[in-house]
mmCIF file of C-alpha atoms in Angstrom:
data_model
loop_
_atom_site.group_PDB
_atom_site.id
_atom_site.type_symbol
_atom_site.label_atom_id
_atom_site.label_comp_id
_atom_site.label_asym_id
_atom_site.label_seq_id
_atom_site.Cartn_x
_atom_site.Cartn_y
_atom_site.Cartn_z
ATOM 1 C CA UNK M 17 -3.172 9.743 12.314
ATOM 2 C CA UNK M 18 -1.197 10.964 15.472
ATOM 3 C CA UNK M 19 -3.878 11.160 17.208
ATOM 4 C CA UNK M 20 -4.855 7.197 16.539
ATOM 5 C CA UNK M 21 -1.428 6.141 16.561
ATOM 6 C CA UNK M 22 -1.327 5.271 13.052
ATOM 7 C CA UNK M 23 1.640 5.465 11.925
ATOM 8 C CA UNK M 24 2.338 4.573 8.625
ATOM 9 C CA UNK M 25 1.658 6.523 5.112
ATOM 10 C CA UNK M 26 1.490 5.263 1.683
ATOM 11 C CA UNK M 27 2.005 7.992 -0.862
ATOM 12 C CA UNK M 28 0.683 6.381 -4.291
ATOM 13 C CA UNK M 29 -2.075 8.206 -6.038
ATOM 14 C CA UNK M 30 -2.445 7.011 -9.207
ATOM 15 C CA UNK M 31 -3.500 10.527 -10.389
ATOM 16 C CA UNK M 32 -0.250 11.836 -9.700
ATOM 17 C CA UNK M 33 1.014 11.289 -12.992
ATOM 18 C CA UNK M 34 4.788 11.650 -11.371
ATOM 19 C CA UNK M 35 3.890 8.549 -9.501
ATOM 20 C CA UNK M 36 2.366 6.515 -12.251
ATOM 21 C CA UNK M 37 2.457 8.150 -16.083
ATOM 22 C CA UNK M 38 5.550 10.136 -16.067
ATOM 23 C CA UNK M 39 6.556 7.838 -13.442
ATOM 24 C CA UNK M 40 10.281 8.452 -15.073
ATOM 25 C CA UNK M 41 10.455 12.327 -14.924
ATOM 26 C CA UNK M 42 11.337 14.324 -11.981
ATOM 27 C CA UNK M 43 9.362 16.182 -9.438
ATOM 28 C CA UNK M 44 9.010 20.062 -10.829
ATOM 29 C CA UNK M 45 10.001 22.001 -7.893
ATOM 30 C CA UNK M 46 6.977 23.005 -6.838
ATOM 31 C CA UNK M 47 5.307 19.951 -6.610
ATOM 32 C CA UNK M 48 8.615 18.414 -4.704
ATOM 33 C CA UNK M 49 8.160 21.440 -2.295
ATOM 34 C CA UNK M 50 4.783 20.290 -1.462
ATOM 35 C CA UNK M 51 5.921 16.854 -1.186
ATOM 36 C CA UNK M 52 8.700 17.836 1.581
ATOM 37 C CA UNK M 53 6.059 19.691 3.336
ATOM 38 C CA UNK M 54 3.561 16.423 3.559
ATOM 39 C CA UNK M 55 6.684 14.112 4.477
ATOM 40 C CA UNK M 56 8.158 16.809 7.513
ATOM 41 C CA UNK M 57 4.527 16.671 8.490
ATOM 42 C CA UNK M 58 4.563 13.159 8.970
ATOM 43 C CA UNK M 59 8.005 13.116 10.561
ATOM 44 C CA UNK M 60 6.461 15.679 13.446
ATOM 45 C CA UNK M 61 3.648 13.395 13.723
ATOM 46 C CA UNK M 62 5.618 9.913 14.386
ATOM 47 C CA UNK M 63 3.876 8.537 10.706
ATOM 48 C CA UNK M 64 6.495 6.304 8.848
ATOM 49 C CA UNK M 65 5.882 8.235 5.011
ATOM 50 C CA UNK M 66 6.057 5.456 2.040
ATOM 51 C CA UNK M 67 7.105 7.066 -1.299
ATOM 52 C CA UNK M 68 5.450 4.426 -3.960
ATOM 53 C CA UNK M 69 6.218 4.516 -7.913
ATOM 54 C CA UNK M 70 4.030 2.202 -9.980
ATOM 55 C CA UNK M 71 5.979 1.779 -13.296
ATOM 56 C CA UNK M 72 3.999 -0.976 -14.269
ATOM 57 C CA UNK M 73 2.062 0.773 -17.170
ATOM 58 C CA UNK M 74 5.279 1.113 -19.452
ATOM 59 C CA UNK M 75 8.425 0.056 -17.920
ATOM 60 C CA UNK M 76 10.587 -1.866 -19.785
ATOM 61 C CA UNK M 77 13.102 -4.622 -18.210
ATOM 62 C CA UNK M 78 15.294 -5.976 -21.198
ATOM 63 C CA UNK M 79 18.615 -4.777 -23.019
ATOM 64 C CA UNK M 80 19.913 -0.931 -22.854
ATOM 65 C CA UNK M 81 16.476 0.686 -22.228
ATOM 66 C CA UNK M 82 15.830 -1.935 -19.257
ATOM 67 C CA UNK M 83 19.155 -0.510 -17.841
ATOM 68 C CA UNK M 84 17.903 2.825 -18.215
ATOM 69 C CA UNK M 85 14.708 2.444 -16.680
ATOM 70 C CA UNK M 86 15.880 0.551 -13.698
ATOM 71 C CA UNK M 87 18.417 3.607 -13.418
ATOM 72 C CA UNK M 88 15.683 6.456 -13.487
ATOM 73 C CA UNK M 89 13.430 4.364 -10.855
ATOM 74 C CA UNK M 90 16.446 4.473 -8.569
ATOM 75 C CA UNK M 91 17.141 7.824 -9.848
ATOM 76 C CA UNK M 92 13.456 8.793 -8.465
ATOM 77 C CA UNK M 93 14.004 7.517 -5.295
ATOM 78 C CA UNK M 94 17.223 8.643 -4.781
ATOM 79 C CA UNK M 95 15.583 12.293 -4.930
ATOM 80 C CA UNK M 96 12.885 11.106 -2.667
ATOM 81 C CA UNK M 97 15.747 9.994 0.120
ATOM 82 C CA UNK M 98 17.114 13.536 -0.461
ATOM 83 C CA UNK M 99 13.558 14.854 0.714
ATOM 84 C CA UNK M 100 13.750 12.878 3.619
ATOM 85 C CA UNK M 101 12.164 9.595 2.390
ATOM 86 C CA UNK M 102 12.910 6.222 4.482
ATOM 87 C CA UNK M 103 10.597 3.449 3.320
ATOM 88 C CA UNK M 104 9.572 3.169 -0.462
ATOM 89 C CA UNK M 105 7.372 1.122 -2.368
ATOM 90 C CA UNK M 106 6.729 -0.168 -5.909
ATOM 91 C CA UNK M 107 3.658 -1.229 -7.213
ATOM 92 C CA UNK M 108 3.187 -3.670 -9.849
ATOM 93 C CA UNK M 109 -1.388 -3.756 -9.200
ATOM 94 C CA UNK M 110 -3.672 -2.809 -12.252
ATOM 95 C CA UNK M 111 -1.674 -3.778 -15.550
ATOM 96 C CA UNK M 112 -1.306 -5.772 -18.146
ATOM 97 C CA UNK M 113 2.318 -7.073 -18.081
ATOM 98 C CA UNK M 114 3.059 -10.560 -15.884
ATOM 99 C CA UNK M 115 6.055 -10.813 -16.434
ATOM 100 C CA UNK M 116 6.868 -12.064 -12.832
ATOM 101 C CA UNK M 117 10.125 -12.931 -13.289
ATOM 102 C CA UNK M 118 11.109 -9.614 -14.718
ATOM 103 C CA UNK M 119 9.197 -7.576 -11.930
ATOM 104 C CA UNK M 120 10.482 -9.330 -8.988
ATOM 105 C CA UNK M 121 14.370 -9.067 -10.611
ATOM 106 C CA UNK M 122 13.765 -5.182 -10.652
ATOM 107 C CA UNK M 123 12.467 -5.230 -6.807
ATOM 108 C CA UNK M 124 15.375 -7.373 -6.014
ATOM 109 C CA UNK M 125 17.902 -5.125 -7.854
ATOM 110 C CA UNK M 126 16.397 -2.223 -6.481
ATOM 111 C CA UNK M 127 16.551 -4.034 -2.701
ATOM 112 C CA UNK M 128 20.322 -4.811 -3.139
ATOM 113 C CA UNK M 129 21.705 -1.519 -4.643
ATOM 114 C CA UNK M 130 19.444 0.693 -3.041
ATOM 115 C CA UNK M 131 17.562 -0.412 0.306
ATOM 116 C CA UNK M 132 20.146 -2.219 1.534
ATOM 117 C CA UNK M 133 22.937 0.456 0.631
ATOM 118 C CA UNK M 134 21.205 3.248 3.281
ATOM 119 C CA UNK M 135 21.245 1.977 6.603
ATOM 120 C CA UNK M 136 18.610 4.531 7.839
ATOM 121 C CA UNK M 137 16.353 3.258 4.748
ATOM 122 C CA UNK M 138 13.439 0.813 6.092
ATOM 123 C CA UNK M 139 12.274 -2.693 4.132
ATOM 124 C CA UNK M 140 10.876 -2.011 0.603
ATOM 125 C CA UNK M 141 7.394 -2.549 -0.169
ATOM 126 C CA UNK M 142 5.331 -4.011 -3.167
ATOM 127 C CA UNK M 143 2.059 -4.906 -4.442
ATOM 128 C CA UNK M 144 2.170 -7.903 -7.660
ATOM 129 C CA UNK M 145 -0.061 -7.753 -10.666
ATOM 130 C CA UNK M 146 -2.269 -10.895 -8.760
ATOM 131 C CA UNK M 147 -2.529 -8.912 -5.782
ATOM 132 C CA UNK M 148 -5.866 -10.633 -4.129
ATOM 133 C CA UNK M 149 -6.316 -14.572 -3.219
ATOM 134 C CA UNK M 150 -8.592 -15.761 -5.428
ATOM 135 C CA UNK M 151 -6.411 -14.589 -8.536
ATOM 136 C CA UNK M 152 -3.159 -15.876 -6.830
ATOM 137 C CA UNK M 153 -4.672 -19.796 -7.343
ATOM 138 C CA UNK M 154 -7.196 -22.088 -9.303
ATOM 139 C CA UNK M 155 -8.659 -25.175 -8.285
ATOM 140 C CA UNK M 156 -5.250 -26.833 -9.800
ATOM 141 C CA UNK M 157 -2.959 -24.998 -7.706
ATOM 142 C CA UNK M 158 -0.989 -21.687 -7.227
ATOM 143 C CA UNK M 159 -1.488 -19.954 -10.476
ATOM 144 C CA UNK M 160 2.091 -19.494 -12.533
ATOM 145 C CA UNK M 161 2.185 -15.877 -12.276
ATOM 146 C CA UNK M 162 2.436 -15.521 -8.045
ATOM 147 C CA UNK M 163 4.281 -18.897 -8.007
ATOM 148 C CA UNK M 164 7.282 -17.216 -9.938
ATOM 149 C CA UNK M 165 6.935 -14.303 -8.541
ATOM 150 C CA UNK M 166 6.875 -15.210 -4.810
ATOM 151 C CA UNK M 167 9.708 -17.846 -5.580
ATOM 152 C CA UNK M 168 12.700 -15.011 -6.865
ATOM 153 C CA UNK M 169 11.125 -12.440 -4.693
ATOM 154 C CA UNK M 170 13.858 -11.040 -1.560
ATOM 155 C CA UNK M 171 12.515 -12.623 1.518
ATOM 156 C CA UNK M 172 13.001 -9.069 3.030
ATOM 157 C CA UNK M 173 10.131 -7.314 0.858
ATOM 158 C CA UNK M 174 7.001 -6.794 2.288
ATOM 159 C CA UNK M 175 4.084 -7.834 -0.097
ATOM 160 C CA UNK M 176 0.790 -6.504 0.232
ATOM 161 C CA UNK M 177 -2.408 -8.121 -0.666
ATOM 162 C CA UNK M 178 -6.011 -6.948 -0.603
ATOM 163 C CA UNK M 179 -7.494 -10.372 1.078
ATOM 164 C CA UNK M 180 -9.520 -12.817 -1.027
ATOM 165 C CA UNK M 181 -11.109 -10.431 -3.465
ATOM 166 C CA UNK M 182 -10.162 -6.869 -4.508
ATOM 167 C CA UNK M 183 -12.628 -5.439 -2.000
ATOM 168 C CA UNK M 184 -14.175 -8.333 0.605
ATOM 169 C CA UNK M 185 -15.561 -8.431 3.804
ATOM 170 C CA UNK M 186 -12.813 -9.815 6.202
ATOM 171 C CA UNK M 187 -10.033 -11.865 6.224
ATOM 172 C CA UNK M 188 -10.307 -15.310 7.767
ATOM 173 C CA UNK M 189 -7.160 -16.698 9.241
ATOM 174 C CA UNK M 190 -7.323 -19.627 6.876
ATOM 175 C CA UNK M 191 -7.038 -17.521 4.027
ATOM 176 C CA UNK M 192 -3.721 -14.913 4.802
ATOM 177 C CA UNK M 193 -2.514 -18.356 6.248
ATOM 178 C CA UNK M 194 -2.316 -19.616 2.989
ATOM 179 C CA UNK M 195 -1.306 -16.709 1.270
ATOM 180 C CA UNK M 196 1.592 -16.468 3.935
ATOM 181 C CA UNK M 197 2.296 -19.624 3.663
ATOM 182 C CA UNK M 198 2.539 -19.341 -0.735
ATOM 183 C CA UNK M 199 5.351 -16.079 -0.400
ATOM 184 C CA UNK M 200 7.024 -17.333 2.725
ATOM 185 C CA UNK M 201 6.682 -14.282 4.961
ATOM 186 C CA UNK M 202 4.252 -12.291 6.681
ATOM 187 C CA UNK M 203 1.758 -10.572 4.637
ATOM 188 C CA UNK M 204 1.170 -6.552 4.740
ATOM 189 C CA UNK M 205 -2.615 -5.866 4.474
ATOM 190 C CA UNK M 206 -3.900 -3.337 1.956
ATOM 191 C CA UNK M 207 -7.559 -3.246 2.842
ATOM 192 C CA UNK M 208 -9.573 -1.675 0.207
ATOM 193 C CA UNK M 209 -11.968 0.368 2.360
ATOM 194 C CA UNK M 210 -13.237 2.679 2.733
ATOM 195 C CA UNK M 211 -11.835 3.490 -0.607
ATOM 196 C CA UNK M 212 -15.192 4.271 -3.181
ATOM 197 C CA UNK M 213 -13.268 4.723 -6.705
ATOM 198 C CA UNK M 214 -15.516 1.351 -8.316
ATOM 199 C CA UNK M 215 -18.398 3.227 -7.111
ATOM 200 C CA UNK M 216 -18.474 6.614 -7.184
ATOM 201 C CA UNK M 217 -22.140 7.503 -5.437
ATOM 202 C CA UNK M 218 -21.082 5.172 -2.625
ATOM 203 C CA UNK M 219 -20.403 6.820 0.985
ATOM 204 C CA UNK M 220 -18.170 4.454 2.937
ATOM 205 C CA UNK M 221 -18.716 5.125 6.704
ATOM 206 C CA UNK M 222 -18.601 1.531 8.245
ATOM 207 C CA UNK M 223 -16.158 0.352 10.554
ATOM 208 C CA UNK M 224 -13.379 -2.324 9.521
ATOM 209 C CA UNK M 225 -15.046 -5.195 9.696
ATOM 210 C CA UNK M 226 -14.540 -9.092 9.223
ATOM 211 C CA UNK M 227 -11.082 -9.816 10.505
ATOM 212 C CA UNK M 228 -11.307 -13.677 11.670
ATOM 213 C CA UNK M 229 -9.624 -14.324 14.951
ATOM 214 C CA UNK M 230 -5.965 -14.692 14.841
ATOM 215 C CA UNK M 231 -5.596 -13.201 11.360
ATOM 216 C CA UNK M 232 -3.918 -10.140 12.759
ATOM 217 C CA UNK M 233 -0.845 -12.469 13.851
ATOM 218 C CA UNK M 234 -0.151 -12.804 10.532
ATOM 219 C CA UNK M 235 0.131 -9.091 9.529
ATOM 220 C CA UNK M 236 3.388 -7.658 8.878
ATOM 221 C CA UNK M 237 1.316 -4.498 8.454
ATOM 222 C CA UNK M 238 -2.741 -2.873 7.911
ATOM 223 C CA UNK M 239 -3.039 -0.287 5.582
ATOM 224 C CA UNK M 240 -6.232 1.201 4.279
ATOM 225 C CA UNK M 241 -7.274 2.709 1.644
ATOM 226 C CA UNK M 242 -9.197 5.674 2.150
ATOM 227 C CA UNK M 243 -11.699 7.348 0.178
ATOM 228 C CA UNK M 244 -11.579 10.821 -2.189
ATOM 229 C CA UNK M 245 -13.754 12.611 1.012
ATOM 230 C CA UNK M 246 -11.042 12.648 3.245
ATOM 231 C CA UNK M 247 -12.581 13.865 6.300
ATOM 232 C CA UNK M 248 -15.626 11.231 5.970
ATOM 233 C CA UNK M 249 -12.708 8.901 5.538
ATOM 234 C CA UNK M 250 -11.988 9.647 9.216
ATOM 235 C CA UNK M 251 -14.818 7.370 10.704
ATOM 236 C CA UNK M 252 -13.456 3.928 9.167
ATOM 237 C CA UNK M 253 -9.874 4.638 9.751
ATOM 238 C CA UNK M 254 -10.374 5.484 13.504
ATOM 239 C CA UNK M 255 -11.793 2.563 13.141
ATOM 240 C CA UNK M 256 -9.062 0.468 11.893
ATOM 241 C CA UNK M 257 -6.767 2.336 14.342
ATOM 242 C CA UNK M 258 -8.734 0.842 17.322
ATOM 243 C CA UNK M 259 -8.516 -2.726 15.185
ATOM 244 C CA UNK M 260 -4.795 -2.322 14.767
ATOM 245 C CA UNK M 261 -3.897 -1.302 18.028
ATOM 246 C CA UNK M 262 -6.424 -4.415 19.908
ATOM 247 C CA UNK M 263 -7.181 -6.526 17.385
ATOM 248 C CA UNK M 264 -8.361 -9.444 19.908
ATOM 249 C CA UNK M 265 -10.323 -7.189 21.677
ATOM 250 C CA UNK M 266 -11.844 -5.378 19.244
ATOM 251 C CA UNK M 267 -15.987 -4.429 18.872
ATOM 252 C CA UNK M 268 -16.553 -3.107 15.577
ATOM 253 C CA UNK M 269 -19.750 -1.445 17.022
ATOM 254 C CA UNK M 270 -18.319 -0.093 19.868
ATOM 255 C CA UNK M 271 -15.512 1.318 17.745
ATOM 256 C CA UNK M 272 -18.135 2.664 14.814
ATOM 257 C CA UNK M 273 -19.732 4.742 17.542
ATOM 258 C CA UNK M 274 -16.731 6.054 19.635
ATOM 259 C CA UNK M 275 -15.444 7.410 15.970
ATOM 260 C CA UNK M 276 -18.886 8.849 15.401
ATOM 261 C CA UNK M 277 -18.715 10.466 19.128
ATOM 262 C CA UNK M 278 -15.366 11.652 18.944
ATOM 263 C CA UNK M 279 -15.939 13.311 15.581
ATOM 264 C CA UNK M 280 -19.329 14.497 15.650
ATOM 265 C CA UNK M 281 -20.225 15.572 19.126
ATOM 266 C CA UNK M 282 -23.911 16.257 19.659
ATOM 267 C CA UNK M 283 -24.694 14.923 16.365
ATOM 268 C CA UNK M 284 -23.466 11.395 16.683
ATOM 269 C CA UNK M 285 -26.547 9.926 16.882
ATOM 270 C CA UNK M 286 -27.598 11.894 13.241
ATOM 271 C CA UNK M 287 -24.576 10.631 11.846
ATOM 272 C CA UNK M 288 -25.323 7.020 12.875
ATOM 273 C CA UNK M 289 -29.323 7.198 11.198
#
C-alpha cells in the first residue's frame, strides 16, 4: 500500500467474530497483540488503519440493555484507541434490522461522546443497511429507510456506498450525484472488487474500471474490497491506486498492464493470456 500511496485501511472481516458475533467481548490478548502489530505496521507505512465493529446482527438500542450496548461499543473502541487506533467505523450492511432512526442515534451518540472527545481521533465512518443506489430509492422516491437515516445522521460521518448495485461496473457521475445530493455530503466509495465472496471459483484480476468522468470529485474517499487471495488481489488495487491518485487521467489498460509488469516481470505477458 506504501508503495502505491494508498493510504487508508479498513479492518472489518466479518469472520472475525470479535468484529461482528462477539462484537461485545474483548480482544483475548493474543489476538489484540496481533492487532497492534498490523496497526504499528500501518503507522510505519503512512496507511490511516480503520478499526470497524458491525453490531448490526444483535445489538439492541432501547431501555437498560440499549444503554449497555452503546456502552460496550464505546467500551471496544476505547481499547482500540489504547492500541493506537485513530479513525473507526461502524457498519450497519447485511442485516435484517432498519431501524434507521435507532442506528443513526447510536452513530451520533457515539460521534459526540467519543470522536469528538479525542482530538487526535479522525471522522467516524459507516456503511447503512441500504448501502447501494438502487435500494436507497423506488420509482416513487427516496425509499423511507435512507430518507430517515440520512436526515438524523451527523453531517460529519462519512457514509460509504457500493455505487448503484452491490457489485457494478462504474459509477457515473449522475448517480453518486444523486446519492450525494440524498445524505448531504460527499460520499466515501466502497467498491466491491475485486472482492469474490458471491462467487467463490471467480479470479478477479481486472483493473478498476467504469468510473464516469467527474465522479471522483465527489469522493470523500475509494476503498476496495479485496479478495481472500491477497497477493492476486495486488493487480486490481495497484490499479485503483493509479485511479485514485489521477483519476482524470487515468487508462485502465495502461494501468492493468503496468500492475501486471511491475508484479510479474518476464511473465507479464502469461499473466495477461
Amino acid at each position: 500500500m506504501h508503495e502505491h500511496n494508498l493510504n487508508l485501511y479498513i479492518y472489518a472481516p466479518k469472520d472475525d467474530p470479535y468484529h461482528r458475533e462477539k462484537w461485545r467481548e474483548p480482544y483475548p490478548a493474543k489476538e489484540m497483540q496481533r492487532l497492534q502489530e498490523l496497526i504499528q505496521t500501518a503507522r510505519q507505512n503512512n496507511v490511516e488503519f480503520v478499526f470497524a465493529i458491525s453490531p448490526g446482527l444483535d445489538m439492541r438500542f432501547e431501555g437498560a440493555d440499549g444503554e449497555a450496548d452503546l456502552t460496550a461499543l464505546i467500551t471496544k473502541f476505547n481499547s482500540l484507541y489504547r492500541a493506537g487506533v485513530r479513525q473507526f467505523a461502524i457498519f450497519f450492511d447485511d442485516i435484517r434490522n432498519k431501524d434507521a432512526q435507532q442506528q443513526a442515534t447510536v452513530l451520533n451518540e457515539v460521534n459526540h461522546s467519543f470522536i469528538h472527545k479525542r482530538a487526535d481521533v479522525k471522522p467516524l465512518f459507516t456503511v447503512p443497511t441500504e448501502y447501494f443506489s438502487l435500494d436507497m430509492m423506488t420509482k416513487k422516491g427516496i425509499k423511507k429507510y435512507t430518507k430517515d437515516f440520512s436526515s438524523r445522521l451527523d453531517k460529519d460521518i462519512l457514509v460509504m456506498y457500493a455505487g448503484e448495485g452491490v457489485v457494478c461496473e462504474g459509477i457515473s457521475l449522475d448517480n453518486i450525484a444523486s446519492v450525494e445530493k440524498i445524505y448531504g455530503r460527499k460520499m466515501a466509495i466502497w467498491w466491491n472488487y475485486p472482492v469474490s465472496d458471491y462467487m467463490k471459483g471467480k479470479l478477479a484480476l481486472g483493473p478498476i474500471t467504469g468510473m464516469g468522468a467527474g465522479a471522483s470529485d465527489h469522493m470523500a474517499a475509494f476503498v476496495m474490497n479485496p479478495m481472500e487471495h491477497a497477493v492476486l488481489s495486488r493487480i486490481t488495487l495497484a490499479t485503483g491506486a493509479d485511479f485514485a491518485s489521477q483519476p482524470a487521467s487515468y487508462n485502465e489498460d495502461a494501468s492493468w498492464k503496468h500492475a501486471l509488469e511491475e508484479q510479474y516481470g518476464a511473465l507479464s505477458e502469461d499473466m495477461q493470456v
